[in-house]
Short mmCIF file of C-alpha atoms and ligand atoms in Angstrom, two decimals:
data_model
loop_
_atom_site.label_atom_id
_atom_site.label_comp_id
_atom_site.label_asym_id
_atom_site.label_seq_id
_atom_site.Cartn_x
_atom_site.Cartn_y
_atom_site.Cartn_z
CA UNK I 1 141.19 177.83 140.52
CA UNK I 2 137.18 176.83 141.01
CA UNK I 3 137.21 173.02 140.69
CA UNK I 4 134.57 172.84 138.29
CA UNK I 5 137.26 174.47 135.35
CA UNK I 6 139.18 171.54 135.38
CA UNK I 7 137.97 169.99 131.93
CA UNK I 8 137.59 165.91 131.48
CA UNK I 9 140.30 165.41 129.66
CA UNK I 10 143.72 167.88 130.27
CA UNK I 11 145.24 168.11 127.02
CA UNK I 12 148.45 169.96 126.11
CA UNK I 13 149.58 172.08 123.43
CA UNK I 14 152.69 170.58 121.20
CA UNK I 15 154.63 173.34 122.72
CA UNK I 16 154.22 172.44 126.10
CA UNK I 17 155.87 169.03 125.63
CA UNK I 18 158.84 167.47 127.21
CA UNK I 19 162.16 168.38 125.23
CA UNK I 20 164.19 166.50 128.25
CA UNK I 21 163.44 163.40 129.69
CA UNK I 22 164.37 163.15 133.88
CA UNK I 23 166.75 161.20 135.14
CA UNK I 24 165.37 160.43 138.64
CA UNK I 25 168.42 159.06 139.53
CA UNK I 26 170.33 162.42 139.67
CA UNK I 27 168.09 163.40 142.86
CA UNK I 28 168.35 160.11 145.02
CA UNK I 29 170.53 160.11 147.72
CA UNK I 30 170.91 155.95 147.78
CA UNK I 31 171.75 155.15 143.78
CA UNK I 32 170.48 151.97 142.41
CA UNK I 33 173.22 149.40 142.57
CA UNK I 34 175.32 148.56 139.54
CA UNK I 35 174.83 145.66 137.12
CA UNK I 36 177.38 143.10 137.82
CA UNK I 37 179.09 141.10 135.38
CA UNK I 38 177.97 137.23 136.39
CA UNK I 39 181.49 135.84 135.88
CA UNK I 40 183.93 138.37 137.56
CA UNK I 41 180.92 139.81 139.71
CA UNK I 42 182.55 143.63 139.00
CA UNK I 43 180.40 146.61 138.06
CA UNK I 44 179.96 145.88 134.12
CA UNK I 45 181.55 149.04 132.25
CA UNK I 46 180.46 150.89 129.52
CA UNK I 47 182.71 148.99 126.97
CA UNK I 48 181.48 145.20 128.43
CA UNK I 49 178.03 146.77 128.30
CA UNK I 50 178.56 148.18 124.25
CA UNK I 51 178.72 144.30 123.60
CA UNK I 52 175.33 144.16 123.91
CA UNK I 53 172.91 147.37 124.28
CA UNK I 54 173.66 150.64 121.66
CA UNK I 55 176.65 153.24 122.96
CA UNK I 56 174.20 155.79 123.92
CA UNK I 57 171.48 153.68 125.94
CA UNK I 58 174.79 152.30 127.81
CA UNK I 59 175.84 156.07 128.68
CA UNK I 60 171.81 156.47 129.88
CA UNK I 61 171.70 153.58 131.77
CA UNK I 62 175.11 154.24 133.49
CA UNK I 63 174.66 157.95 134.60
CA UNK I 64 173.54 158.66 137.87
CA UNK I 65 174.14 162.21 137.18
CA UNK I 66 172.76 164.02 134.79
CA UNK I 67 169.13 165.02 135.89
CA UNK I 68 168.05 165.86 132.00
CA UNK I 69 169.09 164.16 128.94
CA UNK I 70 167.29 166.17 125.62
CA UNK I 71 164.99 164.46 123.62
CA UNK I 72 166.61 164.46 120.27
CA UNK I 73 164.21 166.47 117.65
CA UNK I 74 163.18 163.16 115.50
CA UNK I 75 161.95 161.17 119.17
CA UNK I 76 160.46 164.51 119.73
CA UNK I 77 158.41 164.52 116.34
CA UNK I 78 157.61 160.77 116.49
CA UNK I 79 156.02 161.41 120.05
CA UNK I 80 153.92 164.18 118.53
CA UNK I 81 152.04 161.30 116.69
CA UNK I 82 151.21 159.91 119.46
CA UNK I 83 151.64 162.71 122.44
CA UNK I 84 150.71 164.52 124.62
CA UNK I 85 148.92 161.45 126.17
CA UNK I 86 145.63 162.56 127.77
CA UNK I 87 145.25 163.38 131.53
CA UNK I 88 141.52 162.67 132.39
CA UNK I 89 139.62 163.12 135.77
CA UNK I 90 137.51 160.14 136.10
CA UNK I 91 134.49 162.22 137.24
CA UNK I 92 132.46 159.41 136.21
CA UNK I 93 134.12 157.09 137.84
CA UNK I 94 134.19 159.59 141.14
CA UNK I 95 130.07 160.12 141.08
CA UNK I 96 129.87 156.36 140.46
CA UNK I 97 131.89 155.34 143.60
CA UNK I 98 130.38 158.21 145.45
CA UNK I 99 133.56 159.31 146.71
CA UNK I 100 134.79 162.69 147.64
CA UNK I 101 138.15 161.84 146.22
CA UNK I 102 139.18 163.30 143.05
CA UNK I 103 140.60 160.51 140.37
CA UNK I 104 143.12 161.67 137.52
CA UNK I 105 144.41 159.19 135.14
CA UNK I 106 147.57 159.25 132.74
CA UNK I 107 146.08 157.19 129.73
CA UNK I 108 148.86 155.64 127.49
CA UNK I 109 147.06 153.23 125.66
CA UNK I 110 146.16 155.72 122.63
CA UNK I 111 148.36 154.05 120.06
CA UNK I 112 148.95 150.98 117.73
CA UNK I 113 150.76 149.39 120.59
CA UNK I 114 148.00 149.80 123.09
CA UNK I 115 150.58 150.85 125.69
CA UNK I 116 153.46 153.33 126.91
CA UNK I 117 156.19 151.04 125.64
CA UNK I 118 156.18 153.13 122.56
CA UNK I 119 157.49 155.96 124.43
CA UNK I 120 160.96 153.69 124.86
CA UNK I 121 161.03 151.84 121.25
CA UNK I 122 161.32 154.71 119.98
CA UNK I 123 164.15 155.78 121.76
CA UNK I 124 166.05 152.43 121.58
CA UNK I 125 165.20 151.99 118.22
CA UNK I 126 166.47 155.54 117.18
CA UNK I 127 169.72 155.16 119.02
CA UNK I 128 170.47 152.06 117.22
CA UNK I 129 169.66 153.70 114.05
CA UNK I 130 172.17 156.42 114.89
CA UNK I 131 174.88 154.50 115.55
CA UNK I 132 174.51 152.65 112.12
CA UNK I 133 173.44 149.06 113.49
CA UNK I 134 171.26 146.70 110.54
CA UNK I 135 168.53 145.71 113.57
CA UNK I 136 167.66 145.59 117.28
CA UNK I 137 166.37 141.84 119.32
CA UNK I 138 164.35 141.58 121.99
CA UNK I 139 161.79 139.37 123.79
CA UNK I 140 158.12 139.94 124.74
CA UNK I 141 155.92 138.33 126.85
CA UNK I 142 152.54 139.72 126.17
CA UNK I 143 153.17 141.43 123.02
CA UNK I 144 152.77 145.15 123.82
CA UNK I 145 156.73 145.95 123.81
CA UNK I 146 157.23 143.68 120.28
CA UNK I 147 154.35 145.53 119.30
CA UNK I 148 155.82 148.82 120.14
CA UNK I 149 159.47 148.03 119.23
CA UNK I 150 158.36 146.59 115.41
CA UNK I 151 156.68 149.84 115.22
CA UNK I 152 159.63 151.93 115.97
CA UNK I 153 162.16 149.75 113.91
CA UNK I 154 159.75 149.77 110.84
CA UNK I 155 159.26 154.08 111.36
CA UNK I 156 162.98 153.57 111.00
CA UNK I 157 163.86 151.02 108.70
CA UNK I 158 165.86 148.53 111.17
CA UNK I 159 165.24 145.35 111.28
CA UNK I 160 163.87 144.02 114.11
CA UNK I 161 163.87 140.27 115.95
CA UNK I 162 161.44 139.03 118.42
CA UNK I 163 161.22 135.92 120.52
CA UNK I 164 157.77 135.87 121.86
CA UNK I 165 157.15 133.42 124.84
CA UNK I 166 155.48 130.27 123.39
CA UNK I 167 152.31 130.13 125.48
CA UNK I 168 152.08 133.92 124.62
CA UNK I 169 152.83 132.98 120.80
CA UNK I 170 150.31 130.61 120.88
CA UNK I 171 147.44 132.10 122.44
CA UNK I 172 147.97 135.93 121.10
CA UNK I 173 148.12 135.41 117.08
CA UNK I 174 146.55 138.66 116.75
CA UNK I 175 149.80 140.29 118.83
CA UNK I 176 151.88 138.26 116.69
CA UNK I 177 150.39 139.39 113.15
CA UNK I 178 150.32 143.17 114.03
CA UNK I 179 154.34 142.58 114.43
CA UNK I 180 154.64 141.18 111.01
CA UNK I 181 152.55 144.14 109.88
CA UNK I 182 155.04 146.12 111.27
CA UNK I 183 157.99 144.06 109.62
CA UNK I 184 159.35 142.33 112.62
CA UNK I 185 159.87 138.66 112.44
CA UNK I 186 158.40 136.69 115.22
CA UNK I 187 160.07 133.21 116.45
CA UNK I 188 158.34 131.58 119.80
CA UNK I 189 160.56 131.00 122.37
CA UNK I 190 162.49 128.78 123.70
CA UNK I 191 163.57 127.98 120.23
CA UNK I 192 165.56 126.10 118.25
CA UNK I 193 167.54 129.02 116.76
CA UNK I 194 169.85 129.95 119.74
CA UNK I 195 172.32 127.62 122.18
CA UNK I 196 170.44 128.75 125.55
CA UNK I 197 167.10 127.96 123.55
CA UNK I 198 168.34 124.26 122.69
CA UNK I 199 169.59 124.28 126.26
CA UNK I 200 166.55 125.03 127.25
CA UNK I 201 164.32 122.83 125.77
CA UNK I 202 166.72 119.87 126.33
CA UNK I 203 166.36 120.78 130.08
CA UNK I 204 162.66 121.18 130.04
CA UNK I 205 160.96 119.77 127.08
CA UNK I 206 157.05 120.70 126.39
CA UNK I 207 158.39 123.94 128.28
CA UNK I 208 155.96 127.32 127.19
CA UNK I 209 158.98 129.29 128.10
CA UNK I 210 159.47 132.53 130.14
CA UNK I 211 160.41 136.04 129.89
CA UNK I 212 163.74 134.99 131.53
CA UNK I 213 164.01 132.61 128.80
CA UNK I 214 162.85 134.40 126.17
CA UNK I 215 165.37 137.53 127.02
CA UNK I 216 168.50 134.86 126.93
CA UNK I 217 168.16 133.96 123.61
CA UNK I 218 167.27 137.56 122.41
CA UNK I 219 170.60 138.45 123.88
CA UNK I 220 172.83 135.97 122.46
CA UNK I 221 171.01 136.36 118.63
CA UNK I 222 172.22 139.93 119.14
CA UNK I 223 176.10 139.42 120.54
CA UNK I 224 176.42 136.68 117.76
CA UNK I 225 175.32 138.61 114.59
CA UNK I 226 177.54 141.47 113.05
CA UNK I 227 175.29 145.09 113.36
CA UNK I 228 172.42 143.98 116.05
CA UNK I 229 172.27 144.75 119.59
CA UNK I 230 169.59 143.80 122.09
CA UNK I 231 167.11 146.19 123.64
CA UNK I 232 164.68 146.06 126.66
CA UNK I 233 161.18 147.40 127.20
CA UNK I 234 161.47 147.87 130.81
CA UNK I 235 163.36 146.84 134.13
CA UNK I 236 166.39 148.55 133.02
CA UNK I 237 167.23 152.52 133.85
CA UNK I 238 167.07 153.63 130.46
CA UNK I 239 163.61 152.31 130.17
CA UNK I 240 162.74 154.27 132.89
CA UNK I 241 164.28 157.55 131.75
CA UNK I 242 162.35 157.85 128.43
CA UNK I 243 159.16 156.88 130.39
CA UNK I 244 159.86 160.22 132.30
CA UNK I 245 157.60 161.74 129.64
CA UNK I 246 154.38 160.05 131.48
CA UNK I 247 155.29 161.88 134.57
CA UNK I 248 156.68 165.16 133.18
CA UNK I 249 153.39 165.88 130.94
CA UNK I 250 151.57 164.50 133.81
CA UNK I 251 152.83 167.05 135.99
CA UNK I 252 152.70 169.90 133.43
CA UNK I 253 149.24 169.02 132.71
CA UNK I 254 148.13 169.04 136.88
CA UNK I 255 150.39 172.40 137.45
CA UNK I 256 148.16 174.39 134.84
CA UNK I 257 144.87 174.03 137.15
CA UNK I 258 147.73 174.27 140.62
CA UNK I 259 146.60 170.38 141.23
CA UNK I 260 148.26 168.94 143.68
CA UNK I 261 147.96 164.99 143.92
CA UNK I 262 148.19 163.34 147.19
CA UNK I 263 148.57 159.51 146.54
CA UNK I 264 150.39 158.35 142.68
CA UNK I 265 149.45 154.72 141.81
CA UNK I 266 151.36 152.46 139.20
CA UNK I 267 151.41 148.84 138.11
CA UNK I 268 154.30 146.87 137.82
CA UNK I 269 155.53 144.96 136.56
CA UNK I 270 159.72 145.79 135.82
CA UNK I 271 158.44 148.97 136.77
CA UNK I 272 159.10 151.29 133.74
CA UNK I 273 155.39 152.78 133.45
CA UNK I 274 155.50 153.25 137.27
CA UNK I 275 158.98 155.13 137.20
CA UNK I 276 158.04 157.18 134.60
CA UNK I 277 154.82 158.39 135.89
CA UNK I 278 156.37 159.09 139.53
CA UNK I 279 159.85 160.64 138.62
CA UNK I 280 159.12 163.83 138.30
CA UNK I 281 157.05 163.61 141.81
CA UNK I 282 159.90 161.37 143.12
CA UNK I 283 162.55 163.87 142.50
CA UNK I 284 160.28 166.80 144.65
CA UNK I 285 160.31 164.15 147.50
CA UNK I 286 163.69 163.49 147.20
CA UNK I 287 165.07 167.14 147.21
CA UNK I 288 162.17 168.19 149.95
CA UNK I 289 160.37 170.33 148.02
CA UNK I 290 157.01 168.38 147.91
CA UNK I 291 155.71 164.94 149.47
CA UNK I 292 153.68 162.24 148.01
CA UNK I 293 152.21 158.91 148.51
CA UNK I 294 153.69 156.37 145.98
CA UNK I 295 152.18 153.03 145.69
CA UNK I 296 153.00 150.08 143.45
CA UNK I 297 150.49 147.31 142.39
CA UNK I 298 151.61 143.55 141.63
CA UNK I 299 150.06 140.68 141.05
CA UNK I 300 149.39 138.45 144.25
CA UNK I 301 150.34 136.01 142.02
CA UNK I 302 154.34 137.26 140.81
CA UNK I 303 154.77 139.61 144.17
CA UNK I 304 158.18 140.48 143.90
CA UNK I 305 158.18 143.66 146.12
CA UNK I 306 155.90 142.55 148.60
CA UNK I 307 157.69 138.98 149.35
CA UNK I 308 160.89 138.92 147.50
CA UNK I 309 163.82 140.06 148.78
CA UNK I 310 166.34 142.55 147.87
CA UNK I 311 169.11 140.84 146.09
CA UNK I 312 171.73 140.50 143.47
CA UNK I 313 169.97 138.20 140.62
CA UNK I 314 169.92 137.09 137.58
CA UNK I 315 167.80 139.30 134.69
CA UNK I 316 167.41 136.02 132.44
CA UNK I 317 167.33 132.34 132.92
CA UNK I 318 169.94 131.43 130.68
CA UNK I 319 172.38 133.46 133.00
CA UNK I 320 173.63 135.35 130.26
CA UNK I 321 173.01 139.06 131.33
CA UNK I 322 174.10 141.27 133.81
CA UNK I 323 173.62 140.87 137.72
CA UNK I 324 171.18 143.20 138.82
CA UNK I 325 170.18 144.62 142.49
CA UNK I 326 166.52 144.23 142.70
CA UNK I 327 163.52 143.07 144.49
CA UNK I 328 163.22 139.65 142.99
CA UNK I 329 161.87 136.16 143.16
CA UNK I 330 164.34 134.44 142.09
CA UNK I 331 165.27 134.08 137.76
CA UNK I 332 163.68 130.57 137.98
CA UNK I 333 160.38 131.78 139.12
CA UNK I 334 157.74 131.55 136.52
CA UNK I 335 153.83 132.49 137.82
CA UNK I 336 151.51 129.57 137.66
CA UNK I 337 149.88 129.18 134.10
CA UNK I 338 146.28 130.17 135.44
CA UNK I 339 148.16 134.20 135.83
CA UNK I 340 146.37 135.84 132.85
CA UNK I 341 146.84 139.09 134.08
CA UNK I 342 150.36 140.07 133.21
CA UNK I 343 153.13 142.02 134.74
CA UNK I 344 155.17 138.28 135.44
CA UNK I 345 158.80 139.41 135.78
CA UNK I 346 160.46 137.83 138.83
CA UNK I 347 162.28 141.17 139.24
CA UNK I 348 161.82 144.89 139.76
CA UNK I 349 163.63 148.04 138.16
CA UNK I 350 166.73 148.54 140.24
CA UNK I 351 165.91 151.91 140.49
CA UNK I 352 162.09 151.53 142.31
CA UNK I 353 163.71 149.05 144.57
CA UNK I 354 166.42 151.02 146.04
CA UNK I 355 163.06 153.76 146.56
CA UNK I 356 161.29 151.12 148.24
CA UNK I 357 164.17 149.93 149.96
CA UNK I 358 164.69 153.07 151.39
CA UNK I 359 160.86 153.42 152.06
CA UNK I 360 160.29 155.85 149.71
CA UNK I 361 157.39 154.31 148.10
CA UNK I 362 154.86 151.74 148.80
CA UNK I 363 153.63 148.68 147.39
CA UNK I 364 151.00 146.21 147.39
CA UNK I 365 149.78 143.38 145.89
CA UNK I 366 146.22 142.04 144.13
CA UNK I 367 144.21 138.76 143.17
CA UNK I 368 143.81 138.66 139.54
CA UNK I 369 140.01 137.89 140.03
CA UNK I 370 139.83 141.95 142.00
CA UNK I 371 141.24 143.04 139.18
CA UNK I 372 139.66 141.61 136.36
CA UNK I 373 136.83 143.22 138.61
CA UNK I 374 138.02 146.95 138.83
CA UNK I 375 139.13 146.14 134.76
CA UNK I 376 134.82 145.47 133.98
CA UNK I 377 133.76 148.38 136.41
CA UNK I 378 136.31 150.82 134.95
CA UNK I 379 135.49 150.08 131.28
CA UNK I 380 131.57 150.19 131.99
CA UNK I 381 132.10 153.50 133.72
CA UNK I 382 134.74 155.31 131.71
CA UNK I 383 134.19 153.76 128.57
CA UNK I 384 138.39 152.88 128.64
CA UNK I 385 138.75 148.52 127.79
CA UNK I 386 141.69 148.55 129.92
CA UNK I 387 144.79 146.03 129.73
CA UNK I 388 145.10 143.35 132.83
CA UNK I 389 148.43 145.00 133.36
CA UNK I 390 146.80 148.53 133.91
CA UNK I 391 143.38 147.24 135.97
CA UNK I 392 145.96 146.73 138.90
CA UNK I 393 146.79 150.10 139.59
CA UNK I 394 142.93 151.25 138.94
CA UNK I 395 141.70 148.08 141.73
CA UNK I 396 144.47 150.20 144.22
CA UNK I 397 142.90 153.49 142.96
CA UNK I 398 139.46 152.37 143.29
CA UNK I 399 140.20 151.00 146.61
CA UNK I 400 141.87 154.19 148.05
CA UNK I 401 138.71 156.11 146.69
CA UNK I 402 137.11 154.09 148.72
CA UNK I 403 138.62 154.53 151.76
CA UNK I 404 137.97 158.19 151.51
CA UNK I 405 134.17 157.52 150.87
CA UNK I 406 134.31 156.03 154.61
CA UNK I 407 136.56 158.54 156.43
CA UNK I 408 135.24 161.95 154.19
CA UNK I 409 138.66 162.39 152.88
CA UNK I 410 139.06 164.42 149.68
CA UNK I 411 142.24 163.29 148.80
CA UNK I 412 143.28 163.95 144.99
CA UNK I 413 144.56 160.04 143.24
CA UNK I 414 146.54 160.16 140.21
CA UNK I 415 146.91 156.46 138.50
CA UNK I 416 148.38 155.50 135.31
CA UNK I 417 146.41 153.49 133.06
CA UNK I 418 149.18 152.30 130.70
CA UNK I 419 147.04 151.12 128.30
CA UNK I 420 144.48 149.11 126.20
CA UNK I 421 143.30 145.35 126.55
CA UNK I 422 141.56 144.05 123.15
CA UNK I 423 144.15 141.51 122.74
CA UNK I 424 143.57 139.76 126.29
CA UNK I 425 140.13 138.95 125.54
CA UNK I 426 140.68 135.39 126.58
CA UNK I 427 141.41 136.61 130.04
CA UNK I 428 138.33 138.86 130.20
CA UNK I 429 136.99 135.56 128.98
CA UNK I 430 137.85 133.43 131.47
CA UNK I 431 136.74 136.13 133.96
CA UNK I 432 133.27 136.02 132.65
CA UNK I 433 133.03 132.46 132.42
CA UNK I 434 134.45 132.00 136.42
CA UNK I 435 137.59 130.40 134.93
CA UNK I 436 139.40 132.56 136.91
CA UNK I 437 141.09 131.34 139.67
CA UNK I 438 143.37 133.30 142.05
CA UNK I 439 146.56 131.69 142.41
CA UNK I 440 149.47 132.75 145.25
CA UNK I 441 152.11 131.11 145.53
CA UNK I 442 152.98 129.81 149.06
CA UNK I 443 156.28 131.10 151.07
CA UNK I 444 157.63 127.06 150.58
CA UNK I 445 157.42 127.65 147.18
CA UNK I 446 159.21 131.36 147.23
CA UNK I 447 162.11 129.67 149.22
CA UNK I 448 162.77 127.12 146.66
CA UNK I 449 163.47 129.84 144.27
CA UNK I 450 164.98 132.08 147.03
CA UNK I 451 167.26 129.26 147.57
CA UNK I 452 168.68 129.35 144.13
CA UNK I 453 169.81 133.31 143.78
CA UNK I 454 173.07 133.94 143.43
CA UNK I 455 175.74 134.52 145.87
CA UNK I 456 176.96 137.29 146.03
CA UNK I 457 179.18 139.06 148.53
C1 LIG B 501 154.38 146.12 129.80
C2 LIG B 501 153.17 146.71 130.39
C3 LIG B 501 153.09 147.00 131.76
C4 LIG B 501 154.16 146.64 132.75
O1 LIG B 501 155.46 147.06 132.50
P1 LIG B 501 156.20 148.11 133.41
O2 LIG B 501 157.58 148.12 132.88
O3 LIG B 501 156.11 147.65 134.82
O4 LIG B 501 155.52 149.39 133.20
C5 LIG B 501 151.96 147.60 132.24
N1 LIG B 501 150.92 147.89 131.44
C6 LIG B 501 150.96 147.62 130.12
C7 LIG B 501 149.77 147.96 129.28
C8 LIG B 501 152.09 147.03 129.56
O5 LIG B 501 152.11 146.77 128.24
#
């Protein structure tokens, strides 16, 4: 097909929507390690698991089997709000770099929630619903996956719990009133409400809390009160499962014009967009049908992939989940308070670190202040305000364009941009100001927290 038929924007019809999600899992070779219960240090089974998450998220997040799981019909019709998400070529952003390389983005940020978290809420949240629970808790950092999950809960009528972390609490009231809009109820965390959160705060007083914190006492609110369970926005295999539907339009969308991309960029953070975007990819790797370059983009400032190691750790820092295999910092690990860019989980999806273990994809890390960068030359090319989390993977995709500018290369880059950034107008703030500083933490500093993993045999 003549490259100049490939429209803008690469939308698809209803019809040509997911009605599966992929399990990436199914197709790899090496399976992500099991989560470990922290006392006995045993795989955690389906019934210790029940305790916590909804029946059927535990069956999804403990089957390494099944390649597709359906999309029930009423996630199916809530997508179709929302979905197909748009596939654009950045041809402005291509003429503007002078590149021969031809940029594709997966843009996620077209709803409420400003990001692809709404693409798991609304699974979690419906699975809950099924199995007749009164609410869902959870924690969020930022505010897109509260956002997202109060959106889901209130489609549904489930009640829905959020500890946001304090400093986030504090300095996002916007993030914090859509929530109530949506009917959530909002307590900053650490809090008074929970044991690990007066733990907590007798430990570390004046504390602005953590995701690892934050997560602890969303956890023990749920195993304490009759008809809640907890639920995750990313990280866990689940998460990545329902994100499948990035990659799977994605790659719907790029086989109708027989595009073919040669590098696949992500963010990450716990690595759900990323997952969800490359799976379908991934799984043509895996079985040798296809090959691709995969990269991951961190922040130099939380680089879990790129220098932390691959260990059993902690998910929260009240100790009170699951053991899990991953590229991590260490639970104690918290980014310095000048990190305005997101993505600050000291751990990575189990699954995306077995793939990078087994050098399956690649990674790299950026300064906040070359992001912010990319984020103010994307937006004033493409028109898109994009969120801190997503300018990382478009400073990698800019950068790769680039390189082909110099060597003449026309390689096709595919990048998600997982969403919007109107609420993190203090960071673009600081940015424009030169507030911004670029903070990395030193390898003294990662042993400290290295130091304190747990051991495990
Ligand atoms: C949460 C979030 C991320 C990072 O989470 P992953 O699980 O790594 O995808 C990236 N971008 C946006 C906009 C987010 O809200």
């Amino acid at each position: 097909m003549s490259e100049k038929k490939i429209p803008y924007k690469i939308y698809l019809e209803e019809q040509e929507m997911p009605t599966a999600w992929y399990n990436l899992r199914a197709d790899m070779k090496n399976k992500p390690a099991p989560l470990l219960n922290p006392g006995t240090h045993q795989p955690m089974t389906a019934e210790e698991l029940g305790g916590v998450f909804c029946e059927e998220l535990v069956k999804q997040e403990l089957d390494n089997d099944t390649a597709y799981f359906d999309i029930p019909e009423d996630i199916r019709n809530f997508y179709k709000m929302y979905r197909p998400s748009p596939l654009v070529r950045a041809y402005c952003l291509e003429e503007k770099l002078k590149t021969p390389a031809k940029i594709y983005y997966k843009f996620e940020g077209n709803n409420t929630s400003g990001s692809h978290k709404l693409n798991s809420a609304i699974a979690q949240a419906y699975y809950a619903k099924k199995q007749g629970l009164k609410g869902v808790t959870t924690e969020t950092g930022a505010g897109q996956w509260g956002t997202a999950l109060s959106m889901a809960c209130s489609y549904l009528g489930l009640d829905c719990k959020v500890y946001m972390v304090k400093c986030s609490y504090e300095q996002k009231p916007f993030r914090r009133e859509v929530m109530r809009t949506y009917g959530a109820s909002v307590t900053p965390s650490p809090s008074m409400e929970t044991e690990v959160g007066k733990k907590i705060l007798a430990e570390h007083p004046g504390t602005t809390g953590s995701l690892g914190c934050a997560i602890s006492e969303a956890v023990e609110k749920a195993v304490t009160n009759e008809g809640y369970r907890y639920v995750l926005g990313s990280v866990l295999n689940q998460v990545l499962l329902h994100q499948s539907v990035i990659g799977l339009e994605t790659k719907t969308a790029l086989d109708k014009y027989g595009i073919k991309p040669d590098v696949i960029i992500g963010c990450a953070g716990g690595g759900s967009n990323l997952g969800g975007l490359i799976a379908p990819f991934m799984g043509e790797k895996l079985r040798g049908e296809a090959d691709y370059r995969f990269i991951a983009v961190e922040p130099a400032s939380c680089p879990s992939l790129t220098r932390g190691v691959y260990a059993y750790d902690f998910c929260d820092t009240g100790m009170v989940c699951p053991l899990a295999k991953m590229y991590t910092l260490g639970s104690d690990f918290i980014p310095s308070a000048n990190h305005a860019g997101g993505l600050r989980y000291h751990g990575m999806s189990s699954i995306l670190s077995q793939l990078y273990d087994d050098g399956l994809m690649e990674a790299v890390s950026v300064k906040q202040t070359d992001v912010f960068e990319a984020a103010e030359y994307f937006a004033r090319v493409e028109g898109i305000l994009p969120a801190p989390e997503s300018s990382h993977a478009i400073r990698a995709a800019i950068d790769e364009a680039v390189k082909c500018r110099e060597t003449g290369e026309e390689k096709t880059i595919l990048f998600g941009l997982t969403g919007t950034g109107y609420f993190d107008m203090v960071a673009y703030e600081k940015f424009h100001d030169g507030q911004m500083d670029d903070y990395i933490p030193t390898d003294e500093e990662l042993a400290k927290y290295r130091e304190m993993l747990p051991k495990i045999d």
